[in-house]
Tab-separated table of C-alpha atoms in Angstrom:
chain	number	residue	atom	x	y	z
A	198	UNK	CA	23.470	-6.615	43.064
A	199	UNK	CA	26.311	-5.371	45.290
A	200	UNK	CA	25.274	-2.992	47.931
A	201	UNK	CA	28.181	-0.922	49.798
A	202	UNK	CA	27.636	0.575	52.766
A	203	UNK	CA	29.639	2.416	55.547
A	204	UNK	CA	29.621	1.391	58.743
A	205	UNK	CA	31.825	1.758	62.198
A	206	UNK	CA	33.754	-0.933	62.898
A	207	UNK	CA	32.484	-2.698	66.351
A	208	UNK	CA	29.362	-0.334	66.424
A	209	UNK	CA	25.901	-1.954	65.329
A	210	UNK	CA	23.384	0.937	66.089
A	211	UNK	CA	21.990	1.772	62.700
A	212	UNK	CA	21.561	5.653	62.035
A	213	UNK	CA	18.913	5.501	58.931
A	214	UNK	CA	15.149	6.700	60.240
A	215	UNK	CA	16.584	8.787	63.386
A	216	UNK	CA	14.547	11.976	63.480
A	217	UNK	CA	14.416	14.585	65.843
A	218	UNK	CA	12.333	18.071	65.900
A	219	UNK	CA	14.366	21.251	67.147
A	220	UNK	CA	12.390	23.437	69.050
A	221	UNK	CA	11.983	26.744	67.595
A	222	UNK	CA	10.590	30.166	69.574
A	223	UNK	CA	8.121	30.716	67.616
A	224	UNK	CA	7.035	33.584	70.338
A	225	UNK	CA	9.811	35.919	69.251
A	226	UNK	CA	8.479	39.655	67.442
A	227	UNK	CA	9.474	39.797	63.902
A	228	UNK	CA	10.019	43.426	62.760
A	229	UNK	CA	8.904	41.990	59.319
A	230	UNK	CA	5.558	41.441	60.976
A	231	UNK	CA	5.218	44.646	62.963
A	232	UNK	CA	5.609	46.561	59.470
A	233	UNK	CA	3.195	44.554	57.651
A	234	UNK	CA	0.725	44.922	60.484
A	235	UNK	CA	1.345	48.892	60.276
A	236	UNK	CA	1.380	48.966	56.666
A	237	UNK	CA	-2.369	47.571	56.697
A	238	UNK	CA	-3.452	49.705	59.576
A	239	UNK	CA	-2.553	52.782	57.016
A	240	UNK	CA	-4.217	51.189	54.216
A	241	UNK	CA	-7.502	51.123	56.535
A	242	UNK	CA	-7.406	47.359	57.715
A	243	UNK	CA	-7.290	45.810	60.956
A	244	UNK	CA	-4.604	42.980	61.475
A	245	UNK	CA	-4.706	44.095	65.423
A	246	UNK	CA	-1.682	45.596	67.526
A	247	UNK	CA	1.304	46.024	65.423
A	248	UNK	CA	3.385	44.036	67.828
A	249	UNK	CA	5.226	41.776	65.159
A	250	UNK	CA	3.267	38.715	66.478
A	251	UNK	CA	1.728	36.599	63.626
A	252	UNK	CA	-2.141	35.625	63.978
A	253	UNK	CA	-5.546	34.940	62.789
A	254	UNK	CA	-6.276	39.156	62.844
A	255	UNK	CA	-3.155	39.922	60.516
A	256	UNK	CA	-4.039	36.986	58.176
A	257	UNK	CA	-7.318	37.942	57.432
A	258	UNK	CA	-5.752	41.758	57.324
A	259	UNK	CA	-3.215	40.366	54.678
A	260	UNK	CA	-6.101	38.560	52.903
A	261	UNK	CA	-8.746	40.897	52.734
A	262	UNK	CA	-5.811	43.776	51.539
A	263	UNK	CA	-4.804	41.278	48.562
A	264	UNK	CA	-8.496	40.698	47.290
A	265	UNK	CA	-9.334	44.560	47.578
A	266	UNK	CA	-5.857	44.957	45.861
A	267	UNK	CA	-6.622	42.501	42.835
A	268	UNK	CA	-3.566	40.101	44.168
A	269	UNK	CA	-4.453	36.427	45.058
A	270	UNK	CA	-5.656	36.434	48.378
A	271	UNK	CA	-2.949	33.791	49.924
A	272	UNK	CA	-2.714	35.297	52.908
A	273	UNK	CA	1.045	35.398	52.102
A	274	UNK	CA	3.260	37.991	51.722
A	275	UNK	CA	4.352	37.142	48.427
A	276	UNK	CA	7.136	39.780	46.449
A	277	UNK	CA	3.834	41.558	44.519
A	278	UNK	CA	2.134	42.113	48.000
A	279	UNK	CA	5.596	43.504	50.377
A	280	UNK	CA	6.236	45.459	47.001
A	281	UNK	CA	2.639	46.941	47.062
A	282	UNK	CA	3.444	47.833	51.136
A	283	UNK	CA	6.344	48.926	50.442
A	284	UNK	CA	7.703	46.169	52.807
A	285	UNK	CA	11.488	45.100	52.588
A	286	UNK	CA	11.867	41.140	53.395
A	287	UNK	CA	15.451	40.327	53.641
A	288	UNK	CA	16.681	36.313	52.608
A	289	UNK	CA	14.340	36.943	49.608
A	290	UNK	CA	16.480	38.659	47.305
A	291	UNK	CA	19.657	36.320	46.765
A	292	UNK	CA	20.686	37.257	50.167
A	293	UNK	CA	20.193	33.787	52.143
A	294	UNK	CA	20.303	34.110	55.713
A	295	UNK	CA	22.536	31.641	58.036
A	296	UNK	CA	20.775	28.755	59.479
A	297	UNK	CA	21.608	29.843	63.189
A	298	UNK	CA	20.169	32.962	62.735
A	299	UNK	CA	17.037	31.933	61.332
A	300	UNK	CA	16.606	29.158	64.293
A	301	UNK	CA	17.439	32.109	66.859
A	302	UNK	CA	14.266	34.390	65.646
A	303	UNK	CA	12.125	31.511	65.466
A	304	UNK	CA	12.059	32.056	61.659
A	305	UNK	CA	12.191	28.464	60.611
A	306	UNK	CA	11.015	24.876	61.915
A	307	UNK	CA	13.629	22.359	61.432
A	308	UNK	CA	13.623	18.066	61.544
A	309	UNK	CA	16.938	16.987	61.336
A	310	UNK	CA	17.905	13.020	60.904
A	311	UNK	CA	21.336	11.038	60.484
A	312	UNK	CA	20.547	9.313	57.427
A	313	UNK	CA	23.909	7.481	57.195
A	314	UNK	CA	27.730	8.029	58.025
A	315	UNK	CA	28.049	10.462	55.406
A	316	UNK	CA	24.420	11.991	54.763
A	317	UNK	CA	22.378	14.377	57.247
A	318	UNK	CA	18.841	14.998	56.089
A	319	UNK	CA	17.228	17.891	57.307
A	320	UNK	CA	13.425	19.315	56.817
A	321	UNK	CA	12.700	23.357	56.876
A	322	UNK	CA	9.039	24.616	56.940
A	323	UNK	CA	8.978	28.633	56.719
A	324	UNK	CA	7.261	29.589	59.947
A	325	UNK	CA	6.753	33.149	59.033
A	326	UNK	CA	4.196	34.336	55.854
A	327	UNK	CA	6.727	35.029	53.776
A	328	UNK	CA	9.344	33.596	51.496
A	329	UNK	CA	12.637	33.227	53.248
A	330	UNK	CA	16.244	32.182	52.038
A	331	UNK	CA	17.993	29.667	54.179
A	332	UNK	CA	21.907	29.070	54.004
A	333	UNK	CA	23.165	26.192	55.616
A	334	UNK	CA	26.993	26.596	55.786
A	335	UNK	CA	29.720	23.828	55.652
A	336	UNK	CA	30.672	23.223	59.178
A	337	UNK	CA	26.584	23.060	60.217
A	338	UNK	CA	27.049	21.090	63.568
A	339	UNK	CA	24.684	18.847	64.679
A	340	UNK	CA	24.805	17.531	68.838
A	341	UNK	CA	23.169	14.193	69.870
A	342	UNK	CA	23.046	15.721	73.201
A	343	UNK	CA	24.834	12.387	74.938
A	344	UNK	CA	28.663	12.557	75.745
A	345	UNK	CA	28.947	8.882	74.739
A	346	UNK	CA	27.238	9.792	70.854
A	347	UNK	CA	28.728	11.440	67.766
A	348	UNK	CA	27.677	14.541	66.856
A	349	UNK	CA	27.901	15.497	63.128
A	350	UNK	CA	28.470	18.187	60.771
A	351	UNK	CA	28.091	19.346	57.119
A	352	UNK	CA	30.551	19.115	54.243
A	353	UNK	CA	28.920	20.993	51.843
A	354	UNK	CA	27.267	24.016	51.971
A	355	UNK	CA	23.578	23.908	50.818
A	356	UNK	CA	21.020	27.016	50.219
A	357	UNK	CA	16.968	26.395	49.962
A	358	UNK	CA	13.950	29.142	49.662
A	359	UNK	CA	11.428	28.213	51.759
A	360	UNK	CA	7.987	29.992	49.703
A	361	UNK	CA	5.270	28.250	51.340
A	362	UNK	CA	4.410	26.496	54.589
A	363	UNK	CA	5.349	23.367	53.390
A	364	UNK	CA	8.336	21.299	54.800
A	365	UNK	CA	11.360	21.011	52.028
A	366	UNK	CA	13.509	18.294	52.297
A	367	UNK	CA	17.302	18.270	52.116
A	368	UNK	CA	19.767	15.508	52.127
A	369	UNK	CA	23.577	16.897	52.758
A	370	UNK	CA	26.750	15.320	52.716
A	371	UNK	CA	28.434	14.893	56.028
A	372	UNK	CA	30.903	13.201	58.176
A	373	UNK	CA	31.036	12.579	61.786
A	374	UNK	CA	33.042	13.779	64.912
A	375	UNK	CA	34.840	12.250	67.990
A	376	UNK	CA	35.487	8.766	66.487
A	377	UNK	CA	35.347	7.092	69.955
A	378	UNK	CA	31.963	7.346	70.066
A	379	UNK	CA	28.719	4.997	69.140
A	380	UNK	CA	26.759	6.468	66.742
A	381	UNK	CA	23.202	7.683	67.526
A	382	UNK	CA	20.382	5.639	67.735
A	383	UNK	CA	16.911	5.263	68.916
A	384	UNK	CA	14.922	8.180	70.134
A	385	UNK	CA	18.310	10.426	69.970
A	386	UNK	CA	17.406	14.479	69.990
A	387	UNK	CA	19.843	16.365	67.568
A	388	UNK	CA	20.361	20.255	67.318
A	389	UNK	CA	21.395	21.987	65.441
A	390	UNK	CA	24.318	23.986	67.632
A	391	UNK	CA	27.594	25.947	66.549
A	392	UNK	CA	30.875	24.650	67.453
A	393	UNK	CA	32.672	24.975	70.474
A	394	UNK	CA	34.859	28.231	70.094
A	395	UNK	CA	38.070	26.193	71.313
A	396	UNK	CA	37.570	23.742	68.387
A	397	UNK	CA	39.805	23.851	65.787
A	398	UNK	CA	37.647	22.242	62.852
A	399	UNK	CA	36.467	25.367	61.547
A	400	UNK	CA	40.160	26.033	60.284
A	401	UNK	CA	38.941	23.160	57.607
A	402	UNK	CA	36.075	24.143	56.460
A	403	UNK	CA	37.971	26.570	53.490
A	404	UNK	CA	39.858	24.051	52.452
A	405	UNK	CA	37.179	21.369	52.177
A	406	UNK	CA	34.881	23.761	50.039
A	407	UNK	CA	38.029	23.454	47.449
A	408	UNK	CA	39.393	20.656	47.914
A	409	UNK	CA	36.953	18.341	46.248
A	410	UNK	CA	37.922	15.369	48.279
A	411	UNK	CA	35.577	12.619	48.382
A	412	UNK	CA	34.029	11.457	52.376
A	413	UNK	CA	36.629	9.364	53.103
A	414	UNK	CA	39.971	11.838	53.352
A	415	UNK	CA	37.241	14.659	54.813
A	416	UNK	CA	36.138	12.086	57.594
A	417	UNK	CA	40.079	11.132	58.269
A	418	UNK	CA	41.146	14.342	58.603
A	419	UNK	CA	38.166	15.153	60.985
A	420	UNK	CA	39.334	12.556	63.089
A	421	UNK	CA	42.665	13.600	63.111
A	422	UNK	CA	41.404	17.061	64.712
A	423	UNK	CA	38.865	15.727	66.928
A	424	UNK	CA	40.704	12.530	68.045
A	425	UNK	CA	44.154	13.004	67.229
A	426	UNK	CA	43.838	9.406	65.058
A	427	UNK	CA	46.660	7.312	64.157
A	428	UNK	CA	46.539	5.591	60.963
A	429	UNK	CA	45.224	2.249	62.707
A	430	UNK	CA	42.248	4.022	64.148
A	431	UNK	CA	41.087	5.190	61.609
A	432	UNK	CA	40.472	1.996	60.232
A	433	UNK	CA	37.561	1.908	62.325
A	434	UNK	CA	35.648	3.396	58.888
A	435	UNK	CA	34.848	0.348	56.775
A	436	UNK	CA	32.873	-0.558	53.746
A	437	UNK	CA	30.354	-3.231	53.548
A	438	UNK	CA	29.490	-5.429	50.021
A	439	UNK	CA	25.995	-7.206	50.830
A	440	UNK	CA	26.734	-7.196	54.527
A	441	UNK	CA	29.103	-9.764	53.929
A	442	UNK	CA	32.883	-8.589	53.273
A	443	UNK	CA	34.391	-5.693	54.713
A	444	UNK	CA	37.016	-3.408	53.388
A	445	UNK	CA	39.126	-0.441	54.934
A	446	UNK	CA	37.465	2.836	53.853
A	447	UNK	CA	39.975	5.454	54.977
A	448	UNK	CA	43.276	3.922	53.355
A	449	UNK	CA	46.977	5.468	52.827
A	450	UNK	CA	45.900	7.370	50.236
A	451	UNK	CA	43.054	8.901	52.146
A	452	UNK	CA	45.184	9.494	54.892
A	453	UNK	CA	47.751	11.263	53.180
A	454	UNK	CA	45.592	13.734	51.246
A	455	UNK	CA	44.086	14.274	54.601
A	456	UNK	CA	46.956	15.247	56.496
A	457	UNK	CA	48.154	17.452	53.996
A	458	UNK	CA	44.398	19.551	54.002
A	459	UNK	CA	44.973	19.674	57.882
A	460	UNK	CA	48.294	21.374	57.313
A	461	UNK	CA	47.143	23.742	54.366
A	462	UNK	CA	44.332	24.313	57.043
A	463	UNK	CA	46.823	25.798	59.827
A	464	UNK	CA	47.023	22.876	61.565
A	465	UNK	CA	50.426	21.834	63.389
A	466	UNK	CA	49.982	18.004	61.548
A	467	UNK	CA	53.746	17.226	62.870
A	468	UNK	CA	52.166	17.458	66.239
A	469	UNK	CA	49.523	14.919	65.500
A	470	UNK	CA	49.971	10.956	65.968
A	471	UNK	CA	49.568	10.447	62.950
A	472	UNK	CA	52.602	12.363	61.891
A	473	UNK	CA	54.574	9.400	63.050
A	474	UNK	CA	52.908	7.334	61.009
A	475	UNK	CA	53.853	8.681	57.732
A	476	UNK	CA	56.394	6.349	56.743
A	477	UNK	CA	53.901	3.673	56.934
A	478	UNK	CA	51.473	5.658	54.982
A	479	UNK	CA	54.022	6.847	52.862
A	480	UNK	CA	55.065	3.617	51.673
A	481	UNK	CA	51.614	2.490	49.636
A	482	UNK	CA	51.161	5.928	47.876
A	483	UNK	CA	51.348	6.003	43.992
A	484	UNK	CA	50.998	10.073	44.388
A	485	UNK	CA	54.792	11.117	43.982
A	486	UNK	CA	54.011	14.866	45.525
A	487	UNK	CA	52.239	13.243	48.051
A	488	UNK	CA	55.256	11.092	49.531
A	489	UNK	CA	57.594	13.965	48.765
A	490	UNK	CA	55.427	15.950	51.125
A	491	UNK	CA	55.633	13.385	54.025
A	492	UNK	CA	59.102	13.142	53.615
A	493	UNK	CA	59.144	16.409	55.036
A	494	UNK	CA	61.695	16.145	58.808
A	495	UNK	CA	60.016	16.326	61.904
């Protein structure tokens, strides 16, 4: 059986199995909280100070409301319990609520782990008592913390309801940044972190939710931001049969299709390198739009 894999060219620090645990404030007041905790005080029990602060008092409040309520005592706020409070849970609804955020008000505990060039897996456990909506956009970033590592970030855009305090696993597609570096290894900490507000790679990210191209033209034209690539360095991205052979992954093809995203993206691609590679490029493409387009002068 024929196994392909991507690798880096020249860099032999596997990625599968690195895991790394964000830290999340899980002292921050959640309004949600402080209403459920006054809710029960009107309805005569005692879940202690309505400070928004989730405990051992409010549970038993929550629980002891459901069971003289005839609702399963969970000790969750499910929909049938906020509804009977009269409690409004946003993210519940079909309104998912940005990653970021969620991480910010301590909302959510996440694991995140580079499970290959072009996969990030990430776990989510609800850290509140009720259900909550999580969006993770295309363009999620994700930092190894190390100037010398690559730091990743989402192709796809992924949303998961987290309903109980169990973790939920997720596996995304993904592609990596700053080429030049060695990919992380070991006991590497990623976070989850937005981008830099000088970068220009968020100008891709609506034309890589249409654009349907497969990992190897989103990686290349990555690169091209990040690192400027020419079409030799971005050979660096091979393919593997059986750990034997090994194949160029981002081709003229690849490259081509990427450039032209990076210009539909608002990207000045005549002021790349790879711009002057184009005859090169242009001379192994089947794709008769394609090599009209690089025909383009200067």
């Amino acid at each position: 059986m024929n196994v392909s894999k991507l690798i880096l060219l020249c860099v032999v620090v596997s990625v599968v199995g690195l895991t790394s645990t964000l830290e999340v404030r899980a002292s921050v007041s959640d309004p949600i909280i402080a209403d459920l905790q006054a809710k029960l005080l009107i309805a005569g029990f005692s879940p202690g100070p309505a400070d928004g602060y989730w405990g051992g008092k409010t549970e038993a409040a929550l629980k002891a409301f459901q069971e003289a309520g005839g609702l399963p005592s969970s000790g969750r706020l499910d929909a049938e319990t906020a509804a009977r409070l009269e409690i409004d849970i946003p993210g519940t609804e079909g309104t998912p609520q940005d990653i970021h955020d969620l991480i910010d008000a301590g909302k959510v505990e996440v694991k995140a782990s580079a499970r290959a060039m072009d996969l990030v897996g990430i776990e989510l456990r609800s850290g509140r008592p009720y259900s909550i909506s999580v969006r993770i956009p295309l363009g999620t970033y994700f930092t190894a913390g190390s100037p010398d590592l690559q730091n990743m970030l989402t192709t796809k855009e992924v949303i998961r309801s987290l309903n109980s305090e169990d973790w939920v696993s997720i596996s995304i597609q993904a592609a990596s940044t700053d080429r030049q570096r060695g990919i992380p290894g070991g006991d590497v900490r990623l976070k989850v972190q937005k981008l830099p507000g000088t970068s220009e790679l968020p100008k891709l990210f609506p034309v890589f939710s249409s654009s349907g191209a497969s990992y190897p033209v989103l990686q290349a034209a990555i690169w091209i931001v990040t690192d400027n690539s020419t079409f030799e360095e971005l050979a660096v991205l091979i393919q593997s049969q059986d750990g034997f052979s090994a194949t160029r992954s981002i081709n003229e093809p690849e490259v081509a299709r990427a450039m032209r995203i990076c210009s539909e993206a608002g990207i000045d691609i005549k002021a790349r390198k790879i711009w002057s590679d184009r005859a090169t490029i242009r001379g192994e493409l089947a794709d008769e739009t394609l090599k009209e387009w690089l025909e383009q002068d200067p």
